[in-house]
Coordinates of N, CA and C in Angstrom, one line a residue:
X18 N 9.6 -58.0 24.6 CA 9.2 -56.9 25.4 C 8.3 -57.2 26.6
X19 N 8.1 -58.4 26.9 CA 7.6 -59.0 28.2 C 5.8 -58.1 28.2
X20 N 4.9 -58.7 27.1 CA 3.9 -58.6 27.9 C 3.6 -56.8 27.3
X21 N 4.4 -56.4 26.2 CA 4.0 -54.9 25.4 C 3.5 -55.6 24.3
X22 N 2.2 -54.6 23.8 CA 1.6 -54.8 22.5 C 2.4 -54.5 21.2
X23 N 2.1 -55.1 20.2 CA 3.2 -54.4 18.9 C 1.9 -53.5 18.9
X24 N 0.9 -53.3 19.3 CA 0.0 -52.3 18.6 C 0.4 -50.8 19.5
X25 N -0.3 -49.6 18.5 CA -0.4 -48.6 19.0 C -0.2 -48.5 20.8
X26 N 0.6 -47.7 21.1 CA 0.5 -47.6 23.1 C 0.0 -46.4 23.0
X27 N -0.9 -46.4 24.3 CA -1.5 -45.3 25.0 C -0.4 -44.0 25.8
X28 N 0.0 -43.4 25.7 CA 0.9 -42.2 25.9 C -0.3 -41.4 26.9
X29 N 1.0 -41.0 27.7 CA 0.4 -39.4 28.6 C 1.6 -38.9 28.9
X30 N 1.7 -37.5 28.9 CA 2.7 -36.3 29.1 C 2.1 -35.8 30.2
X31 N 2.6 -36.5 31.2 CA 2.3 -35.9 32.8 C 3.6 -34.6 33.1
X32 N 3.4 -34.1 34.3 CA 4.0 -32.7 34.7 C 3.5 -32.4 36.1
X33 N 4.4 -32.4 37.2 CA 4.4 -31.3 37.8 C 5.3 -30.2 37.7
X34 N 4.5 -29.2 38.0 CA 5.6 -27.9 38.0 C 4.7 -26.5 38.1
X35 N 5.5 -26.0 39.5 CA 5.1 -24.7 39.8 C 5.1 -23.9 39.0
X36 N 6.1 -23.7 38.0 CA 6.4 -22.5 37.1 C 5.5 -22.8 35.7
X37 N 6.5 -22.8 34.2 CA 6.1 -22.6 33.3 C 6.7 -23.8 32.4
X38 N 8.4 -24.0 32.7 CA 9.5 -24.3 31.9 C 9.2 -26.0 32.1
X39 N 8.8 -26.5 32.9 CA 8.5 -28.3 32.8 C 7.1 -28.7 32.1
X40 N 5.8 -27.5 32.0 CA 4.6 -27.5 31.7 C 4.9 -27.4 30.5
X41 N 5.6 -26.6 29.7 CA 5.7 -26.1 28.1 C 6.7 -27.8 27.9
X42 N 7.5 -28.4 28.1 CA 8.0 -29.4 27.7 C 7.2 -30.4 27.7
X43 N 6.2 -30.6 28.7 CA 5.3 -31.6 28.8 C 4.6 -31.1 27.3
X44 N 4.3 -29.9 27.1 CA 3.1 -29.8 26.3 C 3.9 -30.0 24.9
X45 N 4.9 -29.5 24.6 CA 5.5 -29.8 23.5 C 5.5 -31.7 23.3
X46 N 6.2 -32.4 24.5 CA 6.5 -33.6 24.3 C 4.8 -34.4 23.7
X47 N 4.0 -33.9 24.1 CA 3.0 -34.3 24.4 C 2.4 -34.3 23.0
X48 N 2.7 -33.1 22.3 CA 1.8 -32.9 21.0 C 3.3 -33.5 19.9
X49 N 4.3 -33.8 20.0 CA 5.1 -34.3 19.2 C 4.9 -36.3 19.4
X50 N 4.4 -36.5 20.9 CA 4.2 -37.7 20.6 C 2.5 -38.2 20.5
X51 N 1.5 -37.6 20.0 CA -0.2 -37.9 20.3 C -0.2 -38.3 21.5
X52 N 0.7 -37.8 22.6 CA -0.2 -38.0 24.3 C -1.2 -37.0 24.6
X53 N -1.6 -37.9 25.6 CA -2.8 -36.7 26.4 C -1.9 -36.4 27.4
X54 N -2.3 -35.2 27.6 CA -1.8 -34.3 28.3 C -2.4 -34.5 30.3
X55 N -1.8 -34.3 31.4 CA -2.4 -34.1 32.5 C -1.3 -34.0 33.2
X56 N -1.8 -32.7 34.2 CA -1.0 -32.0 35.2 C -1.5 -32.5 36.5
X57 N -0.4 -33.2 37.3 CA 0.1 -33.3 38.7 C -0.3 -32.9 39.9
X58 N -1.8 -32.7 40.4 CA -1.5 -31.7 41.6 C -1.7 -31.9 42.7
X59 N -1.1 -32.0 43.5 CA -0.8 -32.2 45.2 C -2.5 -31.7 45.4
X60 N -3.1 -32.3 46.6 CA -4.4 -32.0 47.1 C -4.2 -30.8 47.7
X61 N -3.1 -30.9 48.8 CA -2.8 -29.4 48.9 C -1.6 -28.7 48.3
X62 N -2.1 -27.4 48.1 CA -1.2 -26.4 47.1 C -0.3 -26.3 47.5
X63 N 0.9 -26.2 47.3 CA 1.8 -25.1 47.5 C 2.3 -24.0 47.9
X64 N 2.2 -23.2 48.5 CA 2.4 -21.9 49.0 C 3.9 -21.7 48.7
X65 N 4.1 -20.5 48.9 CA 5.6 -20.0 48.6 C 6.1 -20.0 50.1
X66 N 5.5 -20.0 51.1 CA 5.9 -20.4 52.6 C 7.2 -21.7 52.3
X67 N 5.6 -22.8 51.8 CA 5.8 -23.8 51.9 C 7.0 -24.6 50.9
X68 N 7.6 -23.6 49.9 CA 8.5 -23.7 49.4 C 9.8 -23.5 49.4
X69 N 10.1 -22.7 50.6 CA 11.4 -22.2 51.5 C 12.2 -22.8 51.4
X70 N 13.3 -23.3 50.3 CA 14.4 -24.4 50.7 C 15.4 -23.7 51.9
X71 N 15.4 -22.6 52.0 CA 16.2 -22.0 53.2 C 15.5 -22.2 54.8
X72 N 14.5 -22.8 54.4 CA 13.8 -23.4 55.9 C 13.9 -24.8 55.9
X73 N 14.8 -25.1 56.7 CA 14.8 -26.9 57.2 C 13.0 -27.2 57.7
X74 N 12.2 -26.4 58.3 CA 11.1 -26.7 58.3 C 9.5 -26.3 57.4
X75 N 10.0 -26.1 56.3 CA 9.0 -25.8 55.3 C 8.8 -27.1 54.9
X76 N 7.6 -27.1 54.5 CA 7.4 -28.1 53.4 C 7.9 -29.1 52.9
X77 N 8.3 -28.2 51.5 CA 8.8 -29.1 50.8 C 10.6 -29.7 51.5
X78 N 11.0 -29.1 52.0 CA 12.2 -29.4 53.1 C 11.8 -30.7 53.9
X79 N 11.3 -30.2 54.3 CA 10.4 -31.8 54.8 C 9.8 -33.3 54.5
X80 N 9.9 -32.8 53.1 CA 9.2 -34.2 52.3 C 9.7 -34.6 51.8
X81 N 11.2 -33.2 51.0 CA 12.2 -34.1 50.5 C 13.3 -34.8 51.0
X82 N 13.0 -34.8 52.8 CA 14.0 -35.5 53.9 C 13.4 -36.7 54.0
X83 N 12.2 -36.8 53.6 CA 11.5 -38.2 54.3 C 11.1 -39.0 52.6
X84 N 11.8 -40.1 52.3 CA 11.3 -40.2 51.2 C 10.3 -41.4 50.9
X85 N 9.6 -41.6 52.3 CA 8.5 -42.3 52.3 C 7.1 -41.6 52.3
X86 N 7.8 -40.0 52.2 CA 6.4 -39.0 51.9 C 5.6 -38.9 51.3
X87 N 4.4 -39.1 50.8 CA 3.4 -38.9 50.0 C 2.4 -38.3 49.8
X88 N 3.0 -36.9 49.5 CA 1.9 -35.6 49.5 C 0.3 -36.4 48.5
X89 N -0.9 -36.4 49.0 CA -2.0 -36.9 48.6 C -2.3 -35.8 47.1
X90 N -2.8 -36.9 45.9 CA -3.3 -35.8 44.8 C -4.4 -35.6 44.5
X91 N -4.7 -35.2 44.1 CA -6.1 -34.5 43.6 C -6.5 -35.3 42.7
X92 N -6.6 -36.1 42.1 CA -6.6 -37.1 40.9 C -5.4 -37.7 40.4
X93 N -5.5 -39.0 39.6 CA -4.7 -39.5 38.8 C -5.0 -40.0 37.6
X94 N -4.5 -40.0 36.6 CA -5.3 -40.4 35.1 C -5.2 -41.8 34.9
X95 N -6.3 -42.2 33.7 CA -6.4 -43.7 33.8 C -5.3 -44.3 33.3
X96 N -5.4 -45.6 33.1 CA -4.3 -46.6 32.7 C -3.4 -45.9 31.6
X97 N -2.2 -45.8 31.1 CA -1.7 -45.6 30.0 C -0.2 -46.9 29.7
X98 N -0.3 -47.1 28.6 CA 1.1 -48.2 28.5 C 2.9 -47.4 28.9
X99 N 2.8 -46.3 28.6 CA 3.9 -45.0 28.5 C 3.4 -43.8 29.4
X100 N 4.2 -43.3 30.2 CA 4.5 -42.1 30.8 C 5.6 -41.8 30.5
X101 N 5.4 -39.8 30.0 CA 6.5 -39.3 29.8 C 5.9 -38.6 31.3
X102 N 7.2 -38.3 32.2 CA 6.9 -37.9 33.3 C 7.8 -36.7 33.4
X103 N 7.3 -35.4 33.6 CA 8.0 -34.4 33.8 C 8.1 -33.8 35.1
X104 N 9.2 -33.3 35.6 CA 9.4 -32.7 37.2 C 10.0 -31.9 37.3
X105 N 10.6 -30.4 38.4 CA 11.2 -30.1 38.4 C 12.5 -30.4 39.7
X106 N 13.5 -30.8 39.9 CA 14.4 -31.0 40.7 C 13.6 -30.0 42.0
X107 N 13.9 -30.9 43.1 CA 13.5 -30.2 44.8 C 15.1 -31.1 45.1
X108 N 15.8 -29.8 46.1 CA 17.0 -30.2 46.5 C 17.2 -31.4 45.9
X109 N 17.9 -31.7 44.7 CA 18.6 -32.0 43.6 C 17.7 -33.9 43.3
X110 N 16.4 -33.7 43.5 CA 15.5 -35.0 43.9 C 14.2 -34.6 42.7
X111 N 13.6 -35.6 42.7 CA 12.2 -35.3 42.2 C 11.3 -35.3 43.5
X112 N 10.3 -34.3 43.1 CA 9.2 -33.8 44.4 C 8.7 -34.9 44.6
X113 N 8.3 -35.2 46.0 CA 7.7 -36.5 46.7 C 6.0 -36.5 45.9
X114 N 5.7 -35.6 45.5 CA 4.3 -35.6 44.8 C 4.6 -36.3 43.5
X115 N 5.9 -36.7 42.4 CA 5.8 -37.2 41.8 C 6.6 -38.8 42.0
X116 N 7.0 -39.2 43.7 CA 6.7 -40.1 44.1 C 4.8 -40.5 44.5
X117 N 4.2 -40.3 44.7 CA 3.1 -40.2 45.0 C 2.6 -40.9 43.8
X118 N 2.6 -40.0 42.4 CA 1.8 -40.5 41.1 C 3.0 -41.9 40.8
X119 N 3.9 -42.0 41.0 CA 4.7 -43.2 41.0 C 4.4 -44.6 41.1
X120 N 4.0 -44.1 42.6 CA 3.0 -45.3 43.4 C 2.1 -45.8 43.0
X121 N 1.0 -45.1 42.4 CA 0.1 -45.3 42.0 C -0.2 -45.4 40.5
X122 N 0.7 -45.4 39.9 CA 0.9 -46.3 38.4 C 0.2 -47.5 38.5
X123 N 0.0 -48.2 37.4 CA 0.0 -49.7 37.5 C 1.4 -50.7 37.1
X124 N 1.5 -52.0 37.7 CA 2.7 -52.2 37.3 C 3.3 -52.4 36.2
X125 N 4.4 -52.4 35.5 CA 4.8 -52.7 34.2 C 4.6 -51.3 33.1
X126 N 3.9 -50.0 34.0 CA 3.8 -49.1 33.0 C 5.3 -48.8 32.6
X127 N 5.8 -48.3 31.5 CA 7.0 -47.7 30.9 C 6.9 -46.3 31.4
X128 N 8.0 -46.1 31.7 CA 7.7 -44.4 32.7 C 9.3 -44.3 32.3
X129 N 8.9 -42.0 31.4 CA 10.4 -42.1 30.8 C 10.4 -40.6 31.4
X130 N 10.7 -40.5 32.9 CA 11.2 -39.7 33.5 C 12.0 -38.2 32.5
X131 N 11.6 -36.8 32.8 CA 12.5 -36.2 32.5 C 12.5 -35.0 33.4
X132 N 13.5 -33.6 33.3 CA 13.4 -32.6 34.0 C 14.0 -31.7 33.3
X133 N 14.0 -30.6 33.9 CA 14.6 -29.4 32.9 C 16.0 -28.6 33.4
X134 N 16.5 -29.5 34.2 CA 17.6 -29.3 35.2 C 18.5 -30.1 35.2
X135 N 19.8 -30.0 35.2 CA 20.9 -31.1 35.2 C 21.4 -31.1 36.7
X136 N 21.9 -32.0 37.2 CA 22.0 -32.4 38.4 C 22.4 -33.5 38.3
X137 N 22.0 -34.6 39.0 CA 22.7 -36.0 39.4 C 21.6 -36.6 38.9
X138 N 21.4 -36.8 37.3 CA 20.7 -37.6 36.8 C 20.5 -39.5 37.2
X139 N 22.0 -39.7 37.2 CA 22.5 -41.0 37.5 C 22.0 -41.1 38.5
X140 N 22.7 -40.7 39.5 CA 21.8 -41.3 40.7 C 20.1 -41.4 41.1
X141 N 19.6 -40.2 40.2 CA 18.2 -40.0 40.6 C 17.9 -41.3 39.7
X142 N 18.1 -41.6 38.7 CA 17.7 -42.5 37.8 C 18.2 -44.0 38.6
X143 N 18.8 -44.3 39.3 CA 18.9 -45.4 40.0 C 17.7 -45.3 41.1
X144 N 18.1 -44.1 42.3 CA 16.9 -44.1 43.4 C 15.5 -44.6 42.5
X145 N 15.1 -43.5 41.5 CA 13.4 -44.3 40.7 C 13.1 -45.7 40.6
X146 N 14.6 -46.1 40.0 CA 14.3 -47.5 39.7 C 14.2 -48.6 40.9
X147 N 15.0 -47.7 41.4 CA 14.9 -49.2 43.4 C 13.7 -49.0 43.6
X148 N 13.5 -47.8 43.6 CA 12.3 -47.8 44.9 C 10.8 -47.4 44.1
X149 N 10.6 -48.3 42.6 CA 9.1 -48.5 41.9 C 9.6 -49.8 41.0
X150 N 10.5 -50.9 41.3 CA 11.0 -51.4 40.6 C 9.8 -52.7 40.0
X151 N 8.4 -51.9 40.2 CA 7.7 -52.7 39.2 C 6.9 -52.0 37.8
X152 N 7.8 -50.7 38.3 CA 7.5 -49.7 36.7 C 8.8 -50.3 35.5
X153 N 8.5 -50.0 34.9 CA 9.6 -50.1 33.8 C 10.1 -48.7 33.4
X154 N 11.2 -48.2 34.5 CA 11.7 -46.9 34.8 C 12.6 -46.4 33.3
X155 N 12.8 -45.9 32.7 CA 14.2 -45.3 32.2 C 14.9 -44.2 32.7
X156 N 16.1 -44.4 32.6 CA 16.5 -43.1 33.4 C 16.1 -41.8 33.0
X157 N 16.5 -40.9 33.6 CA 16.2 -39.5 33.9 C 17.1 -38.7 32.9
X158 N 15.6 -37.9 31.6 CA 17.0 -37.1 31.1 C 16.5 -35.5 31.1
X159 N 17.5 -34.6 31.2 CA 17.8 -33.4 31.2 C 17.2 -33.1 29.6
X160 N 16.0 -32.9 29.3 CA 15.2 -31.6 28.5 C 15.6 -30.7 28.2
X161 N 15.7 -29.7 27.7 CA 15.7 -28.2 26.9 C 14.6 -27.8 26.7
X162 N 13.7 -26.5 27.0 CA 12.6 -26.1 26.6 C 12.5 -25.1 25.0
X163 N 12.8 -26.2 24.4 CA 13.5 -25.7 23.1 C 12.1 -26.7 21.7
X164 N 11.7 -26.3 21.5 CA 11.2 -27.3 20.4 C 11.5 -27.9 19.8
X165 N 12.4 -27.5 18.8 CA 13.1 -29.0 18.1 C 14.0 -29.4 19.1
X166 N 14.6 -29.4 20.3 CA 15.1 -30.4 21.1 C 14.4 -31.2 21.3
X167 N 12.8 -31.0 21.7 CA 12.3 -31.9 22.1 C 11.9 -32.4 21.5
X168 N 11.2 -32.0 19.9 CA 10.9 -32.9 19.0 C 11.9 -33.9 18.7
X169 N 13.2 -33.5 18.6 CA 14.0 -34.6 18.5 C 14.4 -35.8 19.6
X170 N 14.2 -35.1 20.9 CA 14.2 -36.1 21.9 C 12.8 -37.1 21.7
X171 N 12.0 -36.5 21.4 CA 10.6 -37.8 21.1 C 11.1 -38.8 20.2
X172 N 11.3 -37.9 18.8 CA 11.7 -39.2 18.1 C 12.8 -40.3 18.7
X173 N 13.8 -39.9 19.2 CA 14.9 -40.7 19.9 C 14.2 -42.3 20.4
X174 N 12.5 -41.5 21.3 CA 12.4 -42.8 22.1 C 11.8 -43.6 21.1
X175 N 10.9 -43.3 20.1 CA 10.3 -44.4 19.2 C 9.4 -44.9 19.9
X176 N 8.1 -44.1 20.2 CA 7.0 -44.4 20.6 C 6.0 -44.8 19.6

C-alpha cells in the first residue's frame, strides 16, 4: 500500500453543497465510517445570481469554463489519511471549490470522490485523477441519499 499504515486511518466526510441532498450523505457516510465531519466553503458565498447556469456570465458559469479556477476557502481541515469527498455536479463537472480543497490536500491522501448525480462518472473520474495525480484518487461514485445505501456503500470501501 506504498507508505499506508495497517493502523487505524484518520477519515473526514467532507461536502460541498448548496442544498441538503450531498450534506445528509456526507453526514450519514460520516457517522457509518467514525469520520469527522467538515463542510466546504468558498470565502465568497454563493448567491443565486451567481448560480445562473442559463448565464454564460454568472459565476459559477465561469469557473466551470476555466478549470484552472480556484474559488479561495474559508478554511481547510487538518491532515487526514482518507477523504470521503462529497459534491454536487456544476454543468456535469465537480465545482472548482472542490478543485480548490483538492489542491490543497497533502500528497498521497486517498480521496474517494462521490456525488448524488449520475452523469459522466468515467470521465469525471479520469479528469480528478490527471489533474491531482499526487492524491490517490478513486473514481467517482453516484450515492443515493438513502441510509442503508450508504451504509452499505461504506462497508464496500473497508475503511
Amino acid at each position: 500500500m506504498g507508505g499506508w499504515s495497517a493502523e487505524v486511518m484518520a477519515v473526514l466526510s467532507a461536502y460541498f453543497d448548496l442544498g441538503t441532498s450531498v450534506r445528509r450523505i456526507a453526514e450519514y457516510a460520516g457517522m457509518f465510517s467514525d469520520a469527522d465531519l467538515f463542510e466546504i466553503q468558498p470565502l465568497m458565498p454563493y448567491t443565486e445570481e451567481d448560480l445562473d447556469a442559463d448565464n454564460p456570465k454568472s459565476r459559477s458559469c465561469l469557473e466551470q469554463g476555466d478549470v484552472s479556477s480556484r474559488p479561495q476557502l474559508i478554511r481547510m481541515p487538518g491532515a487526514y489519511d482518507t477523504v470521503l469527498l462529497g459534491f454536487p455536479l456544476w454543468l456535469e463537472s465537480e465545482p472548482r471549490v472542490i478543485d480548490t480543497f483538492l489542491s490543497q490536500l497533502p500528497a498521497g491522501t486517498h480521496v474517494i470522490p462521490f456525488t448524488n448525480a449520475a452523469g459522466k462518472e468515467e470521465e469525471l473520474s479520469m479528469a480528478l485523477s490527471s489533474r491531482f495525480p499526487l492524491l490517490k484518487m478513486d473514481p467517482v461514485a453516484v450515492v443515493e441519499n438513502d441510509p442503508a445505501a450508504i451504509g452499505s456503500w461504506i462497508r464496500s470501501l473497508s475503511l
